[in-house]
Coordinates of C-alpha atoms and ligand atoms in Angstrom, one line a residue:
M4 CA 145.3 111.1 -159.8
Q5 CA 146.9 113.2 -157.1
T6 CA 149.7 111.3 -155.4
S7 CA 151.3 113.9 -153.3
R8 CA 150.9 113.6 -149.5
H9 CA 148.7 116.6 -149.0
R10 CA 147.0 116.5 -145.7
D11 CA 143.7 118.2 -145.2
V12 CA 143.6 119.3 -148.7
R13 CA 141.0 121.9 -149.2
A14 CA 141.2 122.5 -152.9
S15 CA 138.7 125.1 -153.8
R16 CA 137.8 125.1 -157.4
R17 CA 136.2 128.3 -158.4
S18 CA 136.0 129.7 -161.8
S19 CA 138.4 132.6 -162.5
K20 CA 137.0 136.0 -162.2
G21 CA 140.1 137.7 -163.7
P22 CA 140.2 139.4 -167.1
S23 CA 140.4 137.2 -170.2
T24 CA 143.7 136.8 -172.2
V25 CA 142.1 138.7 -175.1
Q26 CA 141.2 141.8 -172.9
L27 CA 144.7 142.0 -171.5
H28 CA 146.3 141.7 -174.8
R29 CA 144.3 144.6 -176.2
H30 CA 145.0 146.8 -173.2
T31 CA 148.8 146.4 -173.4
Q32 CA 148.9 147.2 -177.0
K33 CA 147.9 150.8 -176.3
H34 CA 150.8 151.4 -173.9
P35 CA 154.5 151.7 -174.5
D36 CA 157.3 149.8 -172.7
A37 CA 157.4 152.3 -169.9
A38 CA 154.0 151.3 -168.8
L39 CA 155.1 147.6 -168.8
R40 CA 158.1 148.4 -166.7
H41 CA 156.0 150.4 -164.3
R42 CA 153.6 147.5 -163.8
S43 CA 156.5 145.1 -163.4
E44 CA 158.0 147.3 -160.7
Q45 CA 154.7 147.6 -158.9
F46 CA 154.2 143.9 -159.0
E47 CA 157.7 143.2 -157.6
A48 CA 157.2 145.7 -154.8
L49 CA 154.0 143.9 -153.9
L50 CA 155.7 140.6 -153.7
K51 CA 158.7 142.0 -151.9
H52 CA 156.7 143.1 -148.9
L53 CA 154.7 140.0 -148.5
P54 CA 155.5 138.0 -145.3
L55 CA 155.1 134.8 -147.3
A56 CA 157.1 133.1 -150.0
A57 CA 155.6 134.2 -153.3
F58 CA 156.6 133.4 -156.9
A59 CA 154.9 133.6 -160.2
V60 CA 155.2 131.5 -163.4
D61 CA 154.1 132.8 -166.7
S62 CA 151.9 131.2 -169.4
D63 CA 155.1 129.4 -170.7
F64 CA 155.7 127.9 -167.3
T65 CA 158.8 130.1 -166.9
I66 CA 159.5 131.4 -163.4
R67 CA 159.1 135.1 -163.7
H68 CA 158.9 136.7 -160.3
V69 CA 160.3 135.4 -157.0
N70 CA 160.3 137.4 -153.7
S71 CA 163.2 137.1 -151.2
V72 CA 161.4 134.7 -148.9
A73 CA 160.7 132.3 -151.9
L74 CA 164.4 132.6 -152.9
R75 CA 165.3 131.0 -149.6
F76 CA 163.0 128.2 -150.5
F77 CA 164.6 127.6 -153.9
G78 CA 167.9 127.6 -152.1
D79 CA 171.0 126.8 -154.0
I80 CA 169.4 126.7 -157.5
P81 CA 171.2 129.3 -159.6
D82 CA 169.2 131.7 -161.7
V83 CA 165.8 130.6 -160.7
L84 CA 164.3 133.6 -162.5
G85 CA 163.7 132.6 -166.1
R86 CA 164.0 128.9 -165.5
D87 CA 161.4 126.4 -166.4
F88 CA 159.0 125.8 -163.5
E89 CA 158.7 122.0 -164.1
E90 CA 162.5 121.6 -164.3
V91 CA 163.0 123.5 -161.0
M92 CA 160.3 121.5 -159.3
H93 CA 162.1 118.3 -160.3
I94 CA 165.3 119.6 -158.7
V95 CA 163.6 120.5 -155.5
W96 CA 161.2 117.6 -155.0
P97 CA 161.1 113.9 -155.7
K98 CA 159.7 113.1 -159.1
R99 CA 156.2 112.1 -157.9
H100 CA 155.6 115.3 -156.0
A101 CA 157.2 117.5 -158.7
D102 CA 154.8 115.9 -161.3
D103 CA 151.8 116.6 -159.1
L104 CA 152.8 120.2 -158.6
T105 CA 153.4 120.7 -162.3
R106 CA 150.0 119.2 -163.1
I107 CA 148.2 121.3 -160.4
F108 CA 149.9 124.6 -161.6
R109 CA 149.0 123.7 -165.2
H110 CA 145.4 123.0 -164.3
T111 CA 145.1 126.4 -162.6
L112 CA 146.8 128.2 -165.5
E113 CA 144.4 126.6 -168.0
T114 CA 141.2 126.8 -166.1
G115 CA 141.7 129.7 -163.6
E116 CA 140.7 127.4 -160.7
P117 CA 142.6 128.3 -157.6
Y118 CA 144.1 125.6 -155.5
E119 CA 145.2 125.5 -151.8
T120 CA 146.4 123.0 -149.3
S121 CA 146.9 123.6 -145.5
E122 CA 149.5 121.0 -144.9
C123 CA 152.0 119.5 -147.4
I124 CA 154.8 117.5 -145.9
E125 CA 157.5 116.3 -148.3
R126 CA 161.0 115.2 -148.2
R127 CA 163.2 117.5 -150.4
A128 CA 165.2 116.0 -153.2
D129 CA 168.0 118.6 -153.0
R130 CA 168.4 118.8 -149.3
D131 CA 168.3 116.1 -146.6
V132 CA 165.3 117.5 -144.9
T133 CA 161.6 117.1 -144.7
E134 CA 159.6 120.3 -145.0
S135 CA 156.1 121.2 -144.4
Y136 CA 154.2 123.9 -146.3
E137 CA 150.9 125.5 -146.5
W138 CA 150.4 126.9 -149.9
R139 CA 147.9 128.3 -152.4
I140 CA 147.9 129.2 -156.1
G141 CA 145.7 131.3 -158.3
R142 CA 145.7 132.5 -161.8
I143 CA 146.5 136.3 -162.3
P144 CA 147.4 138.6 -165.1
L145 CA 151.2 139.3 -164.9
P146 CA 152.7 142.7 -165.6
D147 CA 153.3 141.7 -169.3
G148 CA 149.6 141.3 -169.7
R149 CA 149.6 137.6 -170.1
L150 CA 148.1 135.2 -167.6
G151 CA 150.3 133.4 -165.1
V152 CA 150.1 131.5 -161.8
I153 CA 151.0 133.0 -158.5
C154 CA 151.9 130.9 -155.6
Y155 CA 151.9 131.9 -151.9
C156 CA 153.6 129.5 -149.6
R157 CA 154.3 129.4 -145.9
D158 CA 156.9 127.2 -144.3
I159 CA 155.0 125.5 -141.4
T160 CA 157.8 123.0 -140.5
R161 CA 158.4 124.5 -137.1
R162 CA 154.7 124.6 -136.4
I163 CA 154.3 121.0 -137.4
R164 CA 157.3 120.0 -135.2
T165 CA 155.9 121.9 -132.3
F166 CA 152.6 120.1 -132.7
E167 CA 154.3 116.8 -132.9
A168 CA 156.4 117.5 -129.8
L169 CA 153.2 118.6 -128.1
R170 CA 151.4 115.4 -129.2
Q171 CA 154.3 113.3 -127.9
A172 CA 154.3 115.2 -124.6
V173 CA 150.6 114.6 -124.1
E174 CA 151.0 111.0 -125.0
S175 CA 153.9 110.6 -122.7
H176 CA 152.0 112.4 -119.9
Q177 CA 149.0 110.1 -120.4
Q178 CA 151.3 107.2 -120.3
Q179 CA 152.8 108.4 -117.0
V180 CA 149.4 108.8 -115.6
R181 CA 148.5 105.3 -116.6
L182 CA 151.7 104.0 -115.2
F183 CA 151.3 105.8 -111.9
D184 CA 147.7 104.6 -111.6
G185 CA 148.8 101.1 -112.4
I186 CA 151.4 101.1 -109.7
A187 CA 149.2 102.9 -107.2
S188 CA 146.4 100.5 -107.8
T189 CA 148.3 97.3 -107.3
T190 CA 149.2 98.1 -103.7
P191 CA 146.9 97.0 -100.9
D192 CA 147.6 100.4 -99.2
F193 CA 145.5 103.5 -99.8
V194 CA 147.2 106.1 -102.1
Y195 CA 145.8 109.6 -102.5
V196 CA 146.9 113.1 -103.4
F197 CA 145.6 116.5 -102.1
D198 CA 146.2 119.9 -103.4
R199 CA 147.2 122.7 -101.2
E200 CA 143.6 123.5 -100.5
G201 CA 142.9 120.0 -99.3
R202 CA 141.0 119.0 -102.3
L203 CA 141.4 115.4 -103.5
R204 CA 143.3 115.2 -106.7
Y205 CA 143.8 111.4 -106.9
A206 CA 142.7 108.3 -105.1
N207 CA 143.8 104.8 -106.0
R208 CA 141.6 101.8 -106.8
R209 CA 141.8 100.3 -103.4
L210 CA 140.6 103.5 -101.7
L211 CA 137.8 104.0 -104.2
E212 CA 136.7 100.4 -103.6
V213 CA 136.5 100.9 -99.9
W214 CA 134.6 104.2 -100.4
G215 CA 132.4 102.6 -103.1
M216 CA 132.9 105.6 -105.3
K217 CA 134.3 106.5 -108.7
L218 CA 137.3 108.7 -109.3
S219 CA 135.2 111.4 -110.9
D220 CA 133.0 111.5 -107.8
V221 CA 135.8 112.3 -105.5
I222 CA 138.2 114.5 -107.5
G223 CA 138.1 118.1 -106.2
K224 CA 136.3 117.2 -103.0
T225 CA 137.6 117.9 -99.5
V226 CA 137.6 115.3 -96.7
R227 CA 134.4 116.8 -95.3
Q228 CA 132.7 116.8 -98.7
L229 CA 133.6 113.1 -99.0
G230 CA 131.6 112.4 -95.9
Y231 CA 134.2 112.5 -93.1
E232 CA 133.5 114.4 -89.9
Q233 CA 134.6 117.9 -89.2
L234 CA 137.4 116.8 -86.8
H235 CA 139.0 114.8 -89.7
Q236 CA 138.7 117.9 -91.9
D237 CA 140.4 120.0 -89.3
L238 CA 143.1 117.5 -88.8
N239 CA 143.7 117.3 -92.5
T240 CA 143.8 121.1 -92.9
R241 CA 146.4 121.3 -90.0
E242 CA 148.5 118.5 -91.5
I243 CA 148.5 120.1 -95.0
A244 CA 149.5 123.5 -93.5
Q245 CA 152.3 121.8 -91.6
I246 CA 153.7 120.1 -94.7
I247 CA 153.4 123.3 -96.7
E248 CA 155.4 125.1 -94.0
T249 CA 158.0 122.5 -93.3
R250 CA 158.2 120.7 -96.7
R251 CA 158.8 117.6 -94.7
P252 CA 156.8 114.3 -94.7
L253 CA 154.6 113.6 -91.7
K254 CA 153.9 110.2 -90.2
A255 CA 150.9 109.5 -88.0
E256 CA 148.4 107.0 -86.8
I257 CA 144.7 107.3 -86.5
A258 CA 141.9 105.1 -85.1
F259 CA 138.4 105.8 -86.0
K260 CA 135.1 104.4 -87.4
S261 CA 134.8 105.4 -91.0
P262 CA 131.6 107.4 -91.6
I263 CA 131.6 106.1 -95.2
T264 CA 132.1 102.4 -94.5
G265 CA 131.0 102.2 -90.9
I266 CA 134.1 100.1 -90.2
F267 CA 136.4 100.7 -87.2
G268 CA 140.1 100.6 -88.1
I269 CA 143.5 101.8 -87.1
Y270 CA 145.5 103.4 -89.9
E271 CA 149.1 104.3 -90.2
Y272 CA 149.7 107.1 -92.8
I273 CA 152.5 109.1 -94.3
L274 CA 151.8 112.5 -96.0
S275 CA 154.7 113.7 -98.2
P276 CA 155.2 117.0 -100.0
V277 CA 155.3 117.0 -103.8
L278 CA 157.4 120.1 -104.8
D279 CA 157.1 122.2 -107.9
P280 CA 160.2 123.3 -109.8
D281 CA 160.6 126.3 -107.5
G282 CA 160.7 124.0 -104.5
E283 CA 157.2 125.0 -103.2
V284 CA 154.7 122.4 -102.1
E285 CA 152.4 121.8 -105.0
F286 CA 150.6 118.6 -103.8
I287 CA 150.5 116.4 -100.7
A288 CA 150.7 112.7 -101.5
G289 CA 149.5 110.3 -98.9
T290 CA 149.7 106.5 -98.3
A291 CA 147.7 104.9 -95.6
R292 CA 147.8 101.3 -94.4
D293 CA 145.1 99.4 -92.4
V294 CA 147.1 98.1 -89.4
T295 CA 144.1 97.1 -87.3
E296 CA 145.0 93.4 -87.3
R297 CA 148.6 94.0 -86.6
K298 CA 147.7 96.4 -83.7
R299 CA 145.4 93.8 -82.3
A300 CA 148.1 91.1 -82.5
E301 CA 150.6 93.5 -80.9
E302 CA 148.1 94.3 -78.1
A303 CA 147.5 90.6 -77.5
L304 CA 151.2 90.0 -77.5
R305 CA 151.8 92.8 -75.0
E306 CA 149.0 91.5 -72.7
A307 CA 150.5 87.9 -73.0
Q308 CA 153.9 89.2 -72.1
E309 CA 152.5 91.2 -69.2
K310 CA 150.8 88.1 -67.9
L311 CA 153.9 86.1 -68.4
R312 CA 156.0 88.6 -66.4
E313 CA 153.4 88.5 -63.6
Y314 CA 153.5 84.7 -63.6
A315 CA 157.3 84.8 -63.6
N316 CA 157.4 87.2 -60.7
N317 CA 154.9 85.1 -58.7
L318 CA 156.9 82.0 -59.6
E319 CA 160.1 83.6 -58.5
A320 CA 158.6 84.7 -55.2
T321 CA 157.1 81.2 -54.7
V322 CA 160.4 79.5 -55.5
Q323 CA 162.3 81.8 -53.1
Q324 CA 159.8 81.1 -50.4
R325 CA 159.9 77.3 -51.0
T326 CA 163.7 77.3 -51.2
A327 CA 163.9 79.2 -47.8
E328 CA 161.5 76.6 -46.3
L329 CA 163.4 73.8 -47.8
Q330 CA 166.7 75.2 -46.6
K331 CA 165.3 75.5 -43.1
T332 CA 164.1 71.9 -43.2
V333 CA 167.5 70.7 -44.6
N334 CA 169.4 72.6 -41.9
E335 CA 167.2 71.1 -39.2
L336 CA 167.6 67.6 -40.6
E337 CA 171.4 68.0 -41.0
H338 CA 171.6 69.2 -37.4
F339 CA 169.4 66.3 -36.2
S340 CA 171.4 63.7 -38.2
Y341 CA 174.7 65.2 -37.1
S342 CA 173.8 65.1 -33.4
I343 CA 172.2 61.7 -33.6
T344 CA 175.2 60.3 -35.5
H345 CA 177.6 61.9 -33.0
D346 CA 175.6 60.5 -30.1
M347 CA 175.7 57.0 -31.6
R348 CA 179.5 56.8 -31.2
A349 CA 179.3 56.6 -27.3
P350 CA 177.3 53.4 -27.1
L351 CA 179.4 52.0 -29.9
R352 CA 182.6 52.7 -28.1
A353 CA 181.1 51.2 -25.0
M354 CA 180.2 48.0 -27.0
H355 CA 183.8 47.9 -28.3
S356 CA 185.4 48.5 -24.9
F357 CA 183.2 45.9 -23.1
A358 CA 183.9 43.3 -25.8
A359 CA 187.7 44.0 -25.4
L360 CA 187.4 43.8 -21.6
L361 CA 185.6 40.5 -21.8
L362 CA 188.3 39.1 -24.1
D363 CA 191.1 40.4 -22.0
D364 CA 189.8 39.4 -18.6
F365 CA 187.7 36.3 -19.2
A366 CA 189.2 34.7 -22.2
P367 CA 190.3 31.4 -20.5
A368 CA 186.9 30.9 -19.0
L369 CA 185.1 31.3 -22.3
P370 CA 184.4 28.6 -24.8
A371 CA 186.4 29.1 -28.1
A372 CA 183.3 30.1 -30.1
A373 CA 182.3 32.8 -27.5
G374 CA 185.8 34.3 -27.9
D375 CA 185.4 34.4 -31.7
F376 CA 181.9 36.0 -31.4
L377 CA 183.3 38.7 -29.0
K378 CA 186.1 39.5 -31.5
R379 CA 183.5 39.9 -34.3
I380 CA 181.4 42.2 -32.1
A381 CA 184.5 44.3 -31.5
I382 CA 185.4 44.5 -35.2
S383 CA 181.8 45.4 -36.2
A384 CA 181.6 48.1 -33.6
D385 CA 184.9 49.4 -34.9
R386 CA 183.7 49.4 -38.5
M387 CA 180.5 51.1 -37.5
D388 CA 182.5 53.8 -35.8
H389 CA 184.5 54.4 -38.9
L390 CA 181.4 54.7 -40.9
I391 CA 180.0 57.2 -38.4
I392 CA 183.3 59.2 -38.5
D393 CA 183.3 59.3 -42.4
A394 CA 179.6 60.2 -42.5
L395 CA 180.3 63.0 -40.0
D396 CA 183.2 64.2 -42.1
Y397 CA 181.1 64.2 -45.2
S398 CA 178.2 66.2 -43.7
K399 CA 180.8 68.6 -42.2
A400 CA 182.3 69.1 -45.7
M401 CA 178.8 69.8 -47.0
R402 CA 178.0 72.4 -44.5
E403 CA 181.1 74.2 -43.5
E404 CA 182.3 77.4 -45.0
L405 CA 185.6 76.6 -46.8
T406 CA 187.8 79.6 -47.0
L407 CA 190.5 79.4 -49.6
V408 CA 194.1 80.4 -48.8
P409 CA 197.4 79.6 -50.5
V410 CA 198.5 76.2 -49.4
D411 CA 201.9 74.5 -50.0
P412 CA 200.9 70.9 -50.9
E413 CA 204.4 69.6 -50.4
K414 CA 204.7 70.8 -46.9
L415 CA 201.3 69.4 -46.0
L416 CA 202.1 66.0 -47.5
R417 CA 205.5 65.7 -45.8
G418 CA 203.8 66.5 -42.4
M419 CA 201.2 63.8 -43.0
I420 CA 203.7 61.2 -44.0
A421 CA 205.8 61.9 -40.9
S422 CA 202.8 61.6 -38.6
Y423 CA 201.4 58.3 -39.9
P424 CA 203.5 55.1 -39.8
S425 CA 201.4 53.5 -42.5
F426 CA 202.8 56.2 -44.9
H427 CA 206.5 55.6 -44.4
P428 CA 208.8 52.7 -44.6
P429 CA 208.7 49.9 -43.9
A430 CA 204.9 50.1 -44.4
A431 CA 205.1 52.1 -47.6
D432 CA 207.2 54.3 -49.8
I433 CA 205.8 57.6 -50.6
E434 CA 207.9 59.7 -52.9
I435 CA 207.3 63.4 -53.6
L436 CA 208.6 64.8 -56.9
G437 CA 208.9 68.4 -55.8
P438 CA 208.7 71.2 -56.0
L439 CA 204.9 71.3 -56.0
P440 CA 203.3 74.7 -56.8
T441 CA 201.3 76.5 -54.2
V442 CA 197.5 76.2 -54.7
M443 CA 194.4 78.0 -53.5
A444 CA 192.7 75.6 -51.0
N445 CA 191.2 75.1 -47.6
H446 CA 193.8 73.6 -45.3
A447 CA 191.5 71.1 -43.6
G448 CA 189.7 70.2 -46.8
L449 CA 193.0 69.6 -48.7
T450 CA 194.3 67.5 -45.7
Q451 CA 191.2 65.4 -45.9
C452 CA 191.6 64.8 -49.7
F453 CA 195.3 63.9 -49.4
S454 CA 194.6 61.6 -46.5
N455 CA 191.9 59.7 -48.3
L456 CA 193.9 59.4 -51.5
L457 CA 197.0 58.2 -49.7
D458 CA 195.0 55.8 -47.5
N459 CA 193.5 54.2 -50.6
A460 CA 196.9 54.2 -52.4
V461 CA 198.5 52.1 -49.6
K462 CA 195.4 50.1 -49.0
F463 CA 194.4 48.7 -52.4
I464 CA 197.5 46.8 -53.0
A465 CA 197.9 43.1 -53.9
P466 CA 198.8 40.9 -50.9
G467 CA 202.5 40.7 -50.1
Q468 CA 203.4 43.8 -52.2
R469 CA 204.8 47.0 -50.7
P470 CA 202.9 50.1 -51.6
H471 CA 204.8 52.6 -53.7
V472 CA 203.2 56.0 -54.2
R473 CA 204.6 58.9 -56.3
V474 CA 203.2 62.4 -56.0
R475 CA 204.0 65.0 -58.6
A476 CA 202.5 68.1 -60.2
D477 CA 201.9 69.6 -63.6
K478 CA 200.6 73.1 -64.5
R479 CA 197.7 73.7 -66.8
D480 CA 197.2 77.4 -67.5
A481 CA 195.9 78.8 -64.2
M482 CA 195.4 75.3 -62.7
V483 CA 197.7 72.9 -61.0
R484 CA 197.2 69.1 -61.2
L485 CA 198.5 67.0 -58.4
W486 CA 199.0 63.4 -59.3
F487 CA 198.9 60.4 -56.9
E488 CA 200.3 57.4 -58.7
D489 CA 200.3 54.0 -57.0
N490 CA 201.3 50.5 -57.8
G491 CA 198.0 49.1 -56.5
I492 CA 195.4 46.8 -57.9
G493 CA 194.1 49.4 -60.4
I494 CA 190.5 50.3 -61.3
P495 CA 188.7 49.0 -64.5
P496 CA 187.9 52.0 -66.8
E497 CA 184.1 51.5 -66.5
M498 CA 184.3 52.1 -62.8
H499 CA 186.3 55.4 -63.0
E500 CA 183.2 57.5 -62.5
R501 CA 181.3 55.2 -60.2
I502 CA 183.9 55.1 -57.4
F503 CA 183.2 58.8 -56.7
G504 CA 179.6 58.0 -55.7
M505 CA 178.5 57.4 -52.1
F506 CA 179.1 53.9 -50.7
Q507 CA 180.7 52.6 -53.8
R508 CA 183.2 49.8 -53.1
L509 CA 184.6 47.6 -55.8
S510 CA 185.9 44.9 -53.5
R511 CA 184.9 43.4 -50.2
D512 CA 188.4 42.1 -49.7
Y513 CA 189.5 45.5 -48.4
E514 CA 188.2 47.5 -45.4
G515 CA 186.3 50.6 -46.1
T516 CA 183.1 52.5 -46.1
G517 CA 182.8 53.7 -49.7
I518 CA 182.5 57.3 -48.6
G519 CA 186.1 58.5 -49.0
L520 CA 186.2 59.4 -52.7
A521 CA 182.7 60.9 -52.6
L522 CA 184.0 63.2 -49.8
V523 CA 187.1 64.1 -51.9
R524 CA 184.9 65.1 -54.9
K525 CA 182.6 67.2 -52.7
V526 CA 185.4 69.0 -51.0
M527 CA 187.3 69.6 -54.3
E528 CA 184.2 71.0 -55.9
R529 CA 183.7 73.4 -52.9
M530 CA 187.3 74.5 -53.3
G531 CA 186.7 75.3 -57.1
G532 CA 188.6 72.2 -58.2
S533 CA 188.0 68.7 -59.5
V534 CA 189.2 65.1 -59.1
G535 CA 189.6 62.2 -61.5
V536 CA 191.4 59.0 -62.1
E537 CA 193.3 57.3 -64.8
S538 CA 193.9 53.5 -64.7
E539 CA 193.9 50.7 -67.0
G540 CA 193.0 48.2 -64.2
G541 CA 195.6 45.9 -62.8
G542 CA 198.5 48.2 -63.3
G543 CA 198.2 50.8 -60.6
S544 CA 196.0 54.0 -60.5
R545 CA 196.8 57.6 -61.1
F546 CA 194.4 59.9 -59.2
W547 CA 194.6 63.6 -59.8
L548 CA 193.4 66.7 -58.0
E549 CA 193.1 69.9 -59.9
L550 CA 193.1 73.3 -58.1
N551 CA 193.6 76.9 -58.9
Q552 CA 197.2 78.0 -58.8
T553 CA 198.0 80.8 -56.3
K554 CA 198.1 84.2 -57.9
P555 CA 201.6 85.7 -57.8
E556 CA 200.7 88.4 -55.2
S557 CA 199.0 85.9 -52.9
A558 CA 201.8 83.4 -53.1
G559 CA 204.3 85.7 -51.3
Ligands
ADP624 P1 186.8 53.0 -49.3 O1 188.2 53.3 -49.5 O2 186.3 53.4 -48.0 O3 186.3 51.7 -49.8 P2 186.5 55.1 -51.2 O4 185.4 56.0 -51.6 O5 187.7 55.8 -50.8 O6 186.0 54.0 -50.2 O7 186.9 54.3 -52.5 C1 185.8 53.7 -53.2 C2 186.3 52.5 -53.9 O8 187.2 52.8 -55.0 C3 187.2 51.6 -53.1 O9 186.4 50.7 -52.3 C4 188.0 50.8 -54.1 O10 187.3 49.7 -54.6 C5 188.2 51.8 -55.2 N1 189.5 52.5 -55.0 C6 189.8 53.7 -54.4 N2 191.1 54.0 -54.5 C7 191.7 53.0 -55.1 C8 193.1 52.8 -55.5 N3 194.1 53.6 -55.2 N4 193.4 51.6 -56.1 C9 192.4 50.8 -56.4 N5 191.1 50.9 -56.1 C10 190.7 52.1 -55.4

């Protein structure tokens, strides 16, 4: 059995046509040694010029002739010539292969049948390499007249390696193609490749599906040949020329009805150059995306925004118009209420004066009850007049322009205290813990606020107690807080916010209209300030006014 790994073994077994052993023996007997030497030299010369490895073994299986190429094959084995073939084979090859070779050589020697194999790949026993050979043997008469076996052998290791490398390259290339196709086919985009002449070289699955074609139907075709119109062909040609020239990608958008599918669509596409090793454009790779839906949504959004803008503009105009109308009406109403309120004071004053006259001049003639009624009329008229004055002040504060200037609060307060007997002893003690910083305020507005706070501070006091009010200031960043601390009846915490509303009065035991603090808040707001109160109820109140501090340059 032949166990050697001989691929594509084409052993040809023909019967030998060479001379028989008997004929040769007879022939050599006639010639002397010189003839033998001559033949031997001739034989060596023949082997020497062969481009292949060649060696011959004689009928005793001794290696007799080896050319220089074959010597390289035998390598490091010393004195190959004259050594036993079988022994040498067992040095060079593993036992199994050496046995095979010995058997094949012996068969050829005995029968004259030549043998050849085109590819023998074997790991060597004497070197750490695998070698590939193509070899053949035949039986020939050797120069000594006896029969021997000649072996021609070509090292095809490099050829085999080249083939293997080529096979691997092809496999790897095919793998790359499968990989690329796999990737390109999973995207919902269209992927395609053109050559420089605009012929399609690749189209991914998605594109083929849309076209309803097979890859083999489209490869090598131009856009026009695929069924697109001439204008698309012209566009494609122009774009490819541009990419070849610039070597830069190109991004564009196109809207059209596909002649292949009959569907209208908007497509965004990018064409990119694929460069060869010299940097020249070899192919043009394209990806395209159907953006029809997105474009429609964008268009709808744009229209909606446009409409919204239109509505907003109309709305603004309407609001402006209505505001102007409303402002006009408010102004008219304010003017009306101001003048009517103002005019109401004259009959009130008349009522008050006549009631006082009646009391002064006719008191003894009147019954006691009548005198009492007259007093009540006078008091009511007086209260009504206060109400009207407060209401007029409030509406003035609402309408008037309040110009802010630096005001010295201490000076203002001292002037007020001096002018009103109710603010100084024995009626009350008002203490100013100066100096108080200058603030930005409207003079009349601030006078009004101070007056209301001081009025309340000396008014809301328990019967029999003498009011004591302390005014001081503290600074908070750019603001100044002016404190008015009294020893009055105090305000329950839940009422701290309410008392700044219109007509809010916590007690009917004290005279008042409930407008004063509302007026203070309004005026403070219009001066860019604020007002508040701290009080636990029962133990006095601490009202504060906060205003912008005068800037250094305006203080001077
Ligand atoms: P009026 O003083 O005319 O009643 P205000 O608007 O000035 O109206 O004050 C509203 C209410 O707040 C007062 O009626 C009073 O009940 C309460 N109030 C204001 N200031 C003080 C204060 N210093 N101490 C106690 N209660 C006060």
